[in-house]
């Protein structure tokens, strides 16, 4: 299981990386915004994408749309982990095809639940 | 000259002007009108001067207090608010990383303690049930001796890591001071801007200017899905969710 973590704050990437390691996912890579994440996603074989929304350069919602528009990546499971909490934004992300949405600040438990739920669905 | 004094002067000039016009003294009346003009200009010039001075003061006062020798070197390099806020990001990032370093360092230590203790406990239980040979018992006492030594070392290490985590929180004090100063500057600038706006409206009233406000009103309509960052007052807003349960409820209402 190879996971890409995209967030512009290195501390948040580190927190997510640590939580993932506790959940047994040790194969992770990091990117600091959508435009550096997209080439990584295209050139490598990630199984899962965790992205923030608000980032300089390319935002998470644009990254999600780009992933869904790409032939190779369109079925990649995407979890949004973000402080963006407007109803319209959540609806927008859902319509763009996000697989899960976690609002910051989050608990280890919330992240774990969402990740497990996503994989249950992907496996089903 | 105070505003009241200006006002009194204007009234005085106006009265004189009426008197002069009634008595048919056109030449003196013209002179009074020109004095009236000067009086108005003076008020405006003084107001603009005052505002410029206080704006300048508030920007100048924003230099951080360098009387504290500890902070002098670090602070003297920072000349403006954005530098200060970058300093806040830097400090909080360093503290977060330091804390995470300590936590990462502590976790395997406490995991090791737990593991060793739980192994010893199961052997100890066998002893209590009298299932242990004398030879096994000797082994166990050695293990317990070893564990007690490790426990002292490892809990000392945990203690020291915890105290380092505590110390890493000193950023709160330093960044708090910096943020307070930035807030103060923003307030001063805001106050001065409000004064400027008030004065501009006074000028509008005097000169009879009208502005097209339709353009400025449009700006307040923001992109509904544009990034906004953390919501600081979710309870006061209708358009945001306030926790993960709200997100889950919204998503499930959409068929997720």
PDB file of N, CA, C and O in Angstrom, chain B residues 28-98:
ATOM      1  N   UNK B  28     -15.300  94.550   0.873  1.00  0.00           N
ATOM      2  CA  UNK B  28     -15.004  93.864   2.144  1.00  0.00           C
ATOM      3  C   UNK B  28     -15.626  92.477   2.172  1.00  0.00           C
ATOM      4  O   UNK B  28     -15.048  91.523   2.703  1.00  0.00           O
ATOM      5  N   UNK B  29     -16.844  92.341   1.574  1.00  0.00           N
ATOM      6  CA  UNK B  29     -17.536  91.053   1.539  1.00  0.00           C
ATOM      7  C   UNK B  29     -16.686  90.018   0.816  1.00  0.00           C
ATOM      8  O   UNK B  29     -16.555  88.867   1.259  1.00  0.00           O
ATOM      9  N   UNK B  30     -16.067  90.393  -0.336  1.00  0.00           N
ATOM     10  CA  UNK B  30     -15.208  89.485  -1.094  1.00  0.00           C
ATOM     11  C   UNK B  30     -14.046  89.014  -0.233  1.00  0.00           C
ATOM     12  O   UNK B  30     -13.680  87.831  -0.236  1.00  0.00           O
ATOM     13  N   UNK B  31     -13.495  89.973   0.526  1.00  0.00           N
ATOM     14  CA  UNK B  31     -12.359  89.629   1.386  1.00  0.00           C
ATOM     15  C   UNK B  31     -12.782  88.580   2.433  1.00  0.00           C
ATOM     16  O   UNK B  31     -12.055  87.635   2.729  1.00  0.00           O
ATOM     17  N   UNK B  32     -14.014  88.784   2.997  1.00  0.00           N
ATOM     18  CA  UNK B  32     -14.512  87.843   4.003  1.00  0.00           C
ATOM     19  C   UNK B  32     -14.727  86.456   3.403  1.00  0.00           C
ATOM     20  O   UNK B  32     -14.410  85.436   4.016  1.00  0.00           O
ATOM     21  N   UNK B  33     -15.273  86.431   2.153  1.00  0.00           N
ATOM     22  CA  UNK B  33     -15.487  85.137   1.486  1.00  0.00           C
ATOM     23  C   UNK B  33     -14.167  84.402   1.327  1.00  0.00           C
ATOM     24  O   UNK B  33     -14.057  83.205   1.595  1.00  0.00           O
ATOM     25  N   UNK B  34     -13.145  85.157   0.947  1.00  0.00           N
ATOM     26  CA  UNK B  34     -11.844  84.511   0.780  1.00  0.00           C
ATOM     27  C   UNK B  34     -11.295  84.018   2.119  1.00  0.00           C
ATOM     28  O   UNK B  34     -10.674  82.947   2.196  1.00  0.00           O
ATOM     29  N   UNK B  35     -11.581  84.735   3.214  1.00  0.00           N
ATOM     30  CA  UNK B  35     -11.168  84.261   4.545  1.00  0.00           C
ATOM     31  C   UNK B  35     -11.888  82.962   4.901  1.00  0.00           C
ATOM     32  O   UNK B  35     -11.317  82.049   5.507  1.00  0.00           O
ATOM     33  N   UNK B  36     -13.186  82.928   4.525  1.00  0.00           N
ATOM     34  CA  UNK B  36     -13.969  81.705   4.755  1.00  0.00           C
ATOM     35  C   UNK B  36     -13.321  80.508   4.075  1.00  0.00           C
ATOM     36  O   UNK B  36     -13.161  79.426   4.649  1.00  0.00           O
ATOM     37  N   UNK B  37     -12.940  80.730   2.807  1.00  0.00           N
ATOM     38  CA  UNK B  37     -12.251  79.690   2.031  1.00  0.00           C
ATOM     39  C   UNK B  37     -11.003  79.202   2.746  1.00  0.00           C
ATOM     40  O   UNK B  37     -10.798  78.004   2.932  1.00  0.00           O
ATOM     41  N   UNK B  38     -10.194  80.176   3.151  1.00  0.00           N
ATOM     42  CA  UNK B  38      -8.948  79.831   3.835  1.00  0.00           C
ATOM     43  C   UNK B  38      -9.195  78.996   5.086  1.00  0.00           C
ATOM     44  O   UNK B  38      -8.491  78.037   5.359  1.00  0.00           O
ATOM     45  N   UNK B  39     -10.260  79.428   5.818  1.00  0.00           N
ATOM     46  CA  UNK B  39     -10.590  78.730   7.050  1.00  0.00           C
ATOM     47  C   UNK B  39     -10.898  77.258   6.761  1.00  0.00           C
ATOM     48  O   UNK B  39     -10.424  76.365   7.450  1.00  0.00           O
ATOM     49  N   UNK B  40     -11.677  77.028   5.686  1.00  0.00           N
ATOM     50  CA  UNK B  40     -12.040  75.653   5.346  1.00  0.00           C
ATOM     51  C   UNK B  40     -10.796  74.852   4.962  1.00  0.00           C
ATOM     52  O   UNK B  40     -10.582  73.730   5.418  1.00  0.00           O
ATOM     53  N   UNK B  41      -9.964  75.455   4.119  1.00  0.00           N
ATOM     54  CA  UNK B  41      -8.745  74.767   3.700  1.00  0.00           C
ATOM     55  C   UNK B  41      -7.886  74.402   4.898  1.00  0.00           C
ATOM     56  O   UNK B  41      -7.347  73.299   4.977  1.00  0.00           O
ATOM     57  N   UNK B  42      -7.810  75.353   5.825  1.00  0.00           N
ATOM     58  CA  UNK B  42      -6.988  75.125   7.011  1.00  0.00           C
ATOM     59  C   UNK B  42      -7.450  73.894   7.789  1.00  0.00           C
ATOM     60  O   UNK B  42      -6.646  73.066   8.196  1.00  0.00           O
ATOM     61  N   UNK B  43      -8.789  73.787   7.963  1.00  0.00           N
ATOM     62  CA  UNK B  43      -9.336  72.633   8.675  1.00  0.00           C
ATOM     63  C   UNK B  43      -8.906  71.355   7.981  1.00  0.00           C
ATOM     64  O   UNK B  43      -8.413  70.416   8.606  1.00  0.00           O
ATOM     65  N   UNK B  44      -9.076  71.325   6.667  1.00  0.00           N
ATOM     66  CA  UNK B  44      -8.720  70.118   5.909  1.00  0.00           C
ATOM     67  C   UNK B  44      -7.236  69.811   6.034  1.00  0.00           C
ATOM     68  O   UNK B  44      -6.849  68.688   6.319  1.00  0.00           O
ATOM     69  N   UNK B  45      -6.421  70.843   5.830  1.00  0.00           N
ATOM     70  CA  UNK B  45      -4.971  70.623   5.905  1.00  0.00           C
ATOM     71  C   UNK B  45      -4.572  70.080   7.267  1.00  0.00           C
ATOM     72  O   UNK B  45      -3.781  69.161   7.378  1.00  0.00           O
ATOM     73  N   UNK B  46      -5.177  70.676   8.300  1.00  0.00           N
ATOM     74  CA  UNK B  46      -4.829  70.236   9.653  1.00  0.00           C
ATOM     75  C   UNK B  46      -5.219  68.797   9.893  1.00  0.00           C
ATOM     76  O   UNK B  46      -4.472  68.017  10.473  1.00  0.00           O
ATOM     77  N   UNK B  47      -6.433  68.435   9.430  1.00  0.00           N
ATOM     78  CA  UNK B  47      -6.905  67.056   9.598  1.00  0.00           C
ATOM     79  C   UNK B  47      -5.977  66.085   8.890  1.00  0.00           C
ATOM     80  O   UNK B  47      -5.561  65.072   9.444  1.00  0.00           O
ATOM     81  N   UNK B  48      -5.668  66.392   7.631  1.00  0.00           N
ATOM     82  CA  UNK B  48      -4.784  65.524   6.854  1.00  0.00           C
ATOM     83  C   UNK B  48      -3.430  65.413   7.547  1.00  0.00           C
ATOM     84  O   UNK B  48      -2.876  64.327   7.704  1.00  0.00           O
ATOM     85  N   UNK B  49      -2.944  66.551   8.025  1.00  0.00           N
ATOM     86  CA  UNK B  49      -1.659  66.565   8.724  1.00  0.00           C
ATOM     87  C   UNK B  49      -1.669  65.687   9.957  1.00  0.00           C
ATOM     88  O   UNK B  49      -0.773  64.887  10.175  1.00  0.00           O
ATOM     89  N   UNK B  50      -2.758  65.829  10.743  1.00  0.00           N
ATOM     90  CA  UNK B  50      -2.883  65.027  11.974  1.00  0.00           C
ATOM     91  C   UNK B  50      -2.881  63.536  11.656  1.00  0.00           C
ATOM     92  O   UNK B  50      -2.201  62.747  12.296  1.00  0.00           O
ATOM     93  N   UNK B  51      -3.691  63.182  10.648  1.00  0.00           N
ATOM     94  CA  UNK B  51      -3.812  61.766  10.292  1.00  0.00           C
ATOM     95  C   UNK B  51      -2.501  61.199   9.777  1.00  0.00           C
ATOM     96  O   UNK B  51      -2.083  60.112  10.143  1.00  0.00           O
ATOM     97  N   UNK B  52      -1.842  61.983   8.922  1.00  0.00           N
ATOM     98  CA  UNK B  52      -0.559  61.528   8.396  1.00  0.00           C
ATOM     99  C   UNK B  52       0.418  61.282   9.532  1.00  0.00           C
ATOM    100  O   UNK B  52       1.108  60.269   9.568  1.00  0.00           O
ATOM    101  N   UNK B  53       0.403  62.228  10.486  1.00  0.00           N
ATOM    102  CA  UNK B  53       1.336  62.112  11.597  1.00  0.00           C
ATOM    103  C   UNK B  53       1.028  60.856  12.427  1.00  0.00           C
ATOM    104  O   UNK B  53       1.918  60.087  12.758  1.00  0.00           O
ATOM    105  N   UNK B  54      -0.266  60.618  12.718  1.00  0.00           N
ATOM    106  CA  UNK B  54      -0.564  59.468  13.571  1.00  0.00           C
ATOM    107  C   UNK B  54      -0.327  58.148  12.827  1.00  0.00           C
ATOM    108  O   UNK B  54       0.091  57.164  13.430  1.00  0.00           O
ATOM    109  N   UNK B  55      -0.592  58.144  11.529  1.00  0.00           N
ATOM    110  CA  UNK B  55      -0.265  56.943  10.743  1.00  0.00           C
ATOM    111  C   UNK B  55       1.228  56.668  10.794  1.00  0.00           C
ATOM    112  O   UNK B  55       1.675  55.558  11.037  1.00  0.00           O
ATOM    113  N   UNK B  56       1.983  57.726  10.576  1.00  0.00           N
ATOM    114  CA  UNK B  56       3.431  57.609  10.600  1.00  0.00           C
ATOM    115  C   UNK B  56       3.914  57.116  11.956  1.00  0.00           C
ATOM    116  O   UNK B  56       4.740  56.213  12.052  1.00  0.00           O
ATOM    117  N   UNK B  57       3.297  57.684  13.030  1.00  0.00           N
ATOM    118  CA  UNK B  57       3.668  57.275  14.389  1.00  0.00           C
ATOM    119  C   UNK B  57       3.396  55.797  14.602  1.00  0.00           C
ATOM    120  O   UNK B  57       4.227  55.076  15.148  1.00  0.00           O
ATOM    121  N   UNK B  58       2.196  55.359  14.173  1.00  0.00           N
ATOM    122  CA  UNK B  58       1.856  53.964  14.465  1.00  0.00           C
ATOM    123  C   UNK B  58       2.749  53.005  13.693  1.00  0.00           C
ATOM    124  O   UNK B  58       3.061  51.921  14.165  1.00  0.00           O
ATOM    125  N   UNK B  59       3.176  53.404  12.509  1.00  0.00           N
ATOM    126  CA  UNK B  59       4.097  52.537  11.768  1.00  0.00           C
ATOM    127  C   UNK B  59       5.473  52.544  12.444  1.00  0.00           C
ATOM    128  O   UNK B  59       6.098  51.508  12.619  1.00  0.00           O
ATOM    129  N   UNK B  60       5.877  53.748  12.867  1.00  0.00           N
ATOM    130  CA  UNK B  60       7.190  53.856  13.518  1.00  0.00           C
ATOM    131  C   UNK B  60       7.214  53.090  14.845  1.00  0.00           C
ATOM    132  O   UNK B  60       8.174  52.398  15.162  1.00  0.00           O
ATOM    133  N   UNK B  61       6.086  53.189  15.611  1.00  0.00           N
ATOM    134  CA  UNK B  61       6.013  52.503  16.907  1.00  0.00           C
ATOM    135  C   UNK B  61       6.023  51.000  16.779  1.00  0.00           C
ATOM    136  O   UNK B  61       6.162  50.287  17.764  1.00  0.00           O
ATOM    137  N   UNK B  62       5.840  50.524  15.571  1.00  0.00           N
ATOM    138  CA  UNK B  62       5.727  49.090  15.391  1.00  0.00           C
ATOM    139  C   UNK B  62       7.073  48.387  15.456  1.00  0.00           C
ATOM    140  O   UNK B  62       7.150  47.175  15.418  1.00  0.00           O
ATOM    141  N   UNK B  63       8.141  49.136  15.578  1.00  0.00           N
ATOM    142  CA  UNK B  63       9.438  48.505  15.802  1.00  0.00           C
ATOM    143  C   UNK B  63       9.392  47.825  17.159  1.00  0.00           C
ATOM    144  O   UNK B  63       8.939  48.405  18.134  1.00  0.00           O
ATOM    145  N   UNK B  64       9.830  46.561  17.217  1.00  0.00           N
ATOM    146  CA  UNK B  64       9.659  45.808  18.466  1.00  0.00           C
ATOM    147  C   UNK B  64      10.539  46.377  19.567  1.00  0.00           C
ATOM    148  O   UNK B  64      11.599  46.953  19.308  1.00  0.00           O
ATOM    149  N   UNK B  65      10.068  46.248  20.791  1.00  0.00           N
ATOM    150  CA  UNK B  65      10.796  46.753  21.947  1.00  0.00           C
ATOM    151  C   UNK B  65      12.089  45.963  22.132  1.00  0.00           C
ATOM    152  O   UNK B  65      12.076  44.794  22.469  1.00  0.00           O
ATOM    153  N   UNK B  66      13.205  46.634  21.900  1.00  0.00           N
ATOM    154  CA  UNK B  66      14.482  45.923  21.966  1.00  0.00           C
ATOM    155  C   UNK B  66      15.183  46.129  23.303  1.00  0.00           C
ATOM    156  O   UNK B  66      16.363  45.852  23.443  1.00  0.00           O
ATOM    157  N   UNK B  67      14.427  46.605  24.329  1.00  0.00           N
ATOM    158  CA  UNK B  67      15.057  46.804  25.629  1.00  0.00           C
ATOM    159  C   UNK B  67      15.352  45.458  26.288  1.00  0.00           C
ATOM    160  O   UNK B  67      16.207  45.352  27.162  1.00  0.00           O
ATOM    161  N   UNK B  68      14.615  44.412  25.849  1.00  0.00           N
ATOM    162  CA  UNK B  68      14.878  43.076  26.348  1.00  0.00           C
ATOM    163  C   UNK B  68      16.075  42.498  25.586  1.00  0.00           C
ATOM    164  O   UNK B  68      15.976  42.176  24.411  1.00  0.00           O
ATOM    165  N   UNK B  69      17.206  42.379  26.287  1.00  0.00           N
ATOM    166  CA  UNK B  69      18.455  42.032  25.601  1.00  0.00           C
ATOM    167  C   UNK B  69      18.387  40.659  24.947  1.00  0.00           C
ATOM    168  O   UNK B  69      18.998  40.420  23.916  1.00  0.00           O
ATOM    169  N   UNK B  70      17.588  39.751  25.555  1.00  0.00           N
ATOM    170  CA  UNK B  70      17.458  38.410  25.001  1.00  0.00           C
ATOM    171  C   UNK B  70      16.928  38.425  23.577  1.00  0.00           C
ATOM    172  O   UNK B  70      17.354  37.682  22.722  1.00  0.00           O
ATOM    173  N   UNK B  71      15.960  39.315  23.375  1.00  0.00           N
ATOM    174  CA  UNK B  71      15.276  39.298  22.092  1.00  0.00           C
ATOM    175  C   UNK B  71      15.879  40.298  21.113  1.00  0.00           C
ATOM    176  O   UNK B  71      15.531  40.290  19.943  1.00  0.00           O
ATOM    177  N   UNK B  72      16.791  41.122  21.622  1.00  0.00           N
ATOM    178  CA  UNK B  72      17.248  42.249  20.814  1.00  0.00           C
ATOM    179  C   UNK B  72      17.790  41.819  19.460  1.00  0.00           C
ATOM    180  O   UNK B  72      17.359  42.301  18.424  1.00  0.00           O
ATOM    181  N   UNK B  73      18.703  40.847  19.526  1.00  0.00           N
ATOM    182  CA  UNK B  73      19.383  40.477  18.287  1.00  0.00           C
ATOM    183  C   UNK B  73      18.396  39.904  17.273  1.00  0.00           C
ATOM    184  O   UNK B  73      18.373  40.285  16.110  1.00  0.00           O
ATOM    185  N   UNK B  74      17.555  39.016  17.791  1.00  0.00           N
ATOM    186  CA  UNK B  74      16.623  38.348  16.901  1.00  0.00           C
ATOM    187  C   UNK B  74      15.578  39.323  16.361  1.00  0.00           C
ATOM    188  O   UNK B  74      15.236  39.306  15.194  1.00  0.00           O
ATOM    189  N   UNK B  75      15.090  40.193  17.258  1.00  0.00           N
ATOM    190  CA  UNK B  75      14.002  41.073  16.898  1.00  0.00           C
ATOM    191  C   UNK B  75      14.444  42.234  16.009  1.00  0.00           C
ATOM    192  O   UNK B  75      13.680  42.703  15.187  1.00  0.00           O
ATOM    193  N   UNK B  76      15.699  42.691  16.220  1.00  0.00           N
ATOM    194  CA  UNK B  76      16.123  43.873  15.477  1.00  0.00           C
ATOM    195  C   UNK B  76      16.178  43.591  13.971  1.00  0.00           C
ATOM    196  O   UNK B  76      16.122  44.506  13.168  1.00  0.00           O
ATOM    197  N   UNK B  77      16.246  42.344  13.622  1.00  0.00           N
ATOM    198  CA  UNK B  77      16.300  42.003  12.195  1.00  0.00           C
ATOM    199  C   UNK B  77      14.917  42.105  11.545  1.00  0.00           C
ATOM    200  O   UNK B  77      14.782  42.139  10.339  1.00  0.00           O
ATOM    201  N   UNK B  78      13.918  42.150  12.387  1.00  0.00           N
ATOM    202  CA  UNK B  78      12.563  42.110  11.820  1.00  0.00           C
ATOM    203  C   UNK B  78      11.973  43.490  11.748  1.00  0.00           C
ATOM    204  O   UNK B  78      11.766  44.141  12.736  1.00  0.00           O
ATOM    205  N   UNK B  79      11.666  43.904  10.576  1.00  0.00           N
ATOM    206  CA  UNK B  79      11.224  45.283  10.434  1.00  0.00           C
ATOM    207  C   UNK B  79       9.744  45.416  10.131  1.00  0.00           C
ATOM    208  O   UNK B  79       9.164  46.445  10.290  1.00  0.00           O
ATOM    209  N   UNK B  80       9.103  44.394   9.712  1.00  0.00           N
ATOM    210  CA  UNK B  80       7.696  44.610   9.390  1.00  0.00           C
ATOM    211  C   UNK B  80       6.819  43.425   9.784  1.00  0.00           C
ATOM    212  O   UNK B  80       7.304  42.368  10.170  1.00  0.00           O
ATOM    213  N   UNK B  81       5.540  43.655   9.716  1.00  0.00           N
ATOM    214  CA  UNK B  81       4.582  42.675  10.222  1.00  0.00           C
ATOM    215  C   UNK B  81       4.691  41.321   9.547  1.00  0.00           C
ATOM    216  O   UNK B  81       4.578  40.294  10.200  1.00  0.00           O
ATOM    217  N   UNK B  82       4.942  41.307   8.252  1.00  0.00           N
ATOM    218  CA  UNK B  82       4.980  40.007   7.586  1.00  0.00           C
ATOM    219  C   UNK B  82       6.200  39.209   8.023  1.00  0.00           C
ATOM    220  O   UNK B  82       6.114  37.993   8.177  1.00  0.00           O
ATOM    221  N   UNK B  83       7.309  39.917   8.274  1.00  0.00           N
ATOM    222  CA  UNK B  83       8.470  39.232   8.828  1.00  0.00           C
ATOM    223  C   UNK B  83       8.126  38.630  10.175  1.00  0.00           C
ATOM    224  O   UNK B  83       8.517  37.518  10.497  1.00  0.00           O
ATOM    225  N   UNK B  84       7.384  39.411  10.970  1.00  0.00           N
ATOM    226  CA  UNK B  84       7.010  38.955  12.295  1.00  0.00           C
ATOM    227  C   UNK B  84       6.150  37.708  12.214  1.00  0.00           C
ATOM    228  O   UNK B  84       6.310  36.768  12.985  1.00  0.00           O
ATOM    229  N   UNK B  85       5.191  37.729  11.300  1.00  0.00           N
ATOM    230  CA  UNK B  85       4.299  36.582  11.197  1.00  0.00           C
ATOM    231  C   UNK B  85       5.051  35.367  10.658  1.00  0.00           C
ATOM    232  O   UNK B  85       4.777  34.238  11.052  1.00  0.00           O
ATOM    233  N   UNK B  86       6.028  35.600   9.780  1.00  0.00           N
ATOM    234  CA  UNK B  86       6.862  34.483   9.321  1.00  0.00           C
ATOM    235  C   UNK B  86       7.631  33.890  10.490  1.00  0.00           C
ATOM    236  O   UNK B  86       7.805  32.675  10.590  1.00  0.00           O
ATOM    237  N   UNK B  87       8.060  34.775  11.383  1.00  0.00           N
ATOM    238  CA  UNK B  87       8.763  34.324  12.589  1.00  0.00           C
ATOM    239  C   UNK B  87       7.857  33.423  13.430  1.00  0.00           C
ATOM    240  O   UNK B  87       8.295  32.409  13.971  1.00  0.00           O
ATOM    241  N   UNK B  88       6.567  33.797  13.490  1.00  0.00           N
ATOM    242  CA  UNK B  88       5.608  32.977  14.233  1.00  0.00           C
ATOM    243  C   UNK B  88       5.487  31.588  13.607  1.00  0.00           C
ATOM    244  O   UNK B  88       5.531  30.570  14.301  1.00  0.00           O
ATOM    245  N   UNK B  89       5.373  31.553  12.283  1.00  0.00           N
ATOM    246  CA  UNK B  89       5.280  30.250  11.603  1.00  0.00           C
ATOM    247  C   UNK B  89       6.521  29.416  11.889  1.00  0.00           C
ATOM    248  O   UNK B  89       6.435  28.236  12.229  1.00  0.00           O
ATOM    249  N   UNK B  90       7.673  30.072  11.786  1.00  0.00           N
ATOM    250  CA  UNK B  90       8.942  29.377  12.001  1.00  0.00           C
ATOM    251  C   UNK B  90       9.011  28.790  13.419  1.00  0.00           C
ATOM    252  O   UNK B  90       9.339  27.620  13.602  1.00  0.00           O
ATOM    253  N   UNK B  91       8.666  29.632  14.412  1.00  0.00           N
ATOM    254  CA  UNK B  91       8.722  29.200  15.814  1.00  0.00           C
ATOM    255  C   UNK B  91       7.770  28.040  16.071  1.00  0.00           C
ATOM    256  O   UNK B  91       8.123  27.080  16.754  1.00  0.00           O
ATOM    257  N   UNK B  92       6.540  28.152  15.558  1.00  0.00           N
ATOM    258  CA  UNK B  92       5.562  27.096  15.821  1.00  0.00           C
ATOM    259  C   UNK B  92       5.981  25.817  15.114  1.00  0.00           C
ATOM    260  O   UNK B  92       5.805  24.724  15.640  1.00  0.00           O
ATOM    261  N   UNK B  93       6.570  25.968  13.929  1.00  0.00           N
ATOM    262  CA  UNK B  93       7.008  24.778  13.193  1.00  0.00           C
ATOM    263  C   UNK B  93       8.146  24.076  13.935  1.00  0.00           C
ATOM    264  O   UNK B  93       8.127  22.852  14.103  1.00  0.00           O
ATOM    265  N   UNK B  94       9.109  24.872  14.403  1.00  0.00           N
ATOM    266  CA  UNK B  94      10.224  24.291  15.151  1.00  0.00           C
ATOM    267  C   UNK B  94       9.715  23.564  16.389  1.00  0.00           C
ATOM    268  O   UNK B  94      10.137  22.444  16.688  1.00  0.00           O
ATOM    269  N   UNK B  95       8.780  24.219  17.102  1.00  0.00           N
ATOM    270  CA  UNK B  95       8.249  23.611  18.330  1.00  0.00           C
ATOM    271  C   UNK B  95       7.492  22.328  18.025  1.00  0.00           C
ATOM    272  O   UNK B  95       7.638  21.324  18.730  1.00  0.00           O
ATOM    273  N   UNK B  96       6.699  22.351  16.955  1.00  0.00           N
ATOM    274  CA  UNK B  96       5.935  21.149  16.589  1.00  0.00           C
ATOM    275  C   UNK B  96       6.889  20.012  16.247  1.00  0.00           C
ATOM    276  O   UNK B  96       6.695  18.875  16.680  1.00  0.00           O
ATOM    277  N   UNK B  97       7.945  20.332  15.500  1.00  0.00           N
ATOM    278  CA  UNK B  97       8.900  19.290  15.129  1.00  0.00           C
ATOM    279  C   UNK B  97       9.662  18.755  16.329  1.00  0.00           C
ATOM    280  O   UNK B  97       9.880  17.551  16.454  1.00  0.00           O
ATOM    281  N   UNK B  98      10.039  19.680  17.230  1.00  0.00           N
ATOM    282  CA  UNK B  98      10.756  19.260  18.433  1.00  0.00           C
ATOM    283  C   UNK B  98       9.882  18.313  19.251  1.00  0.00           C
ATOM    284  O   UNK B  98      10.337  17.268  19.722  1.00  0.00           O
TER     285      UNK B  98
END
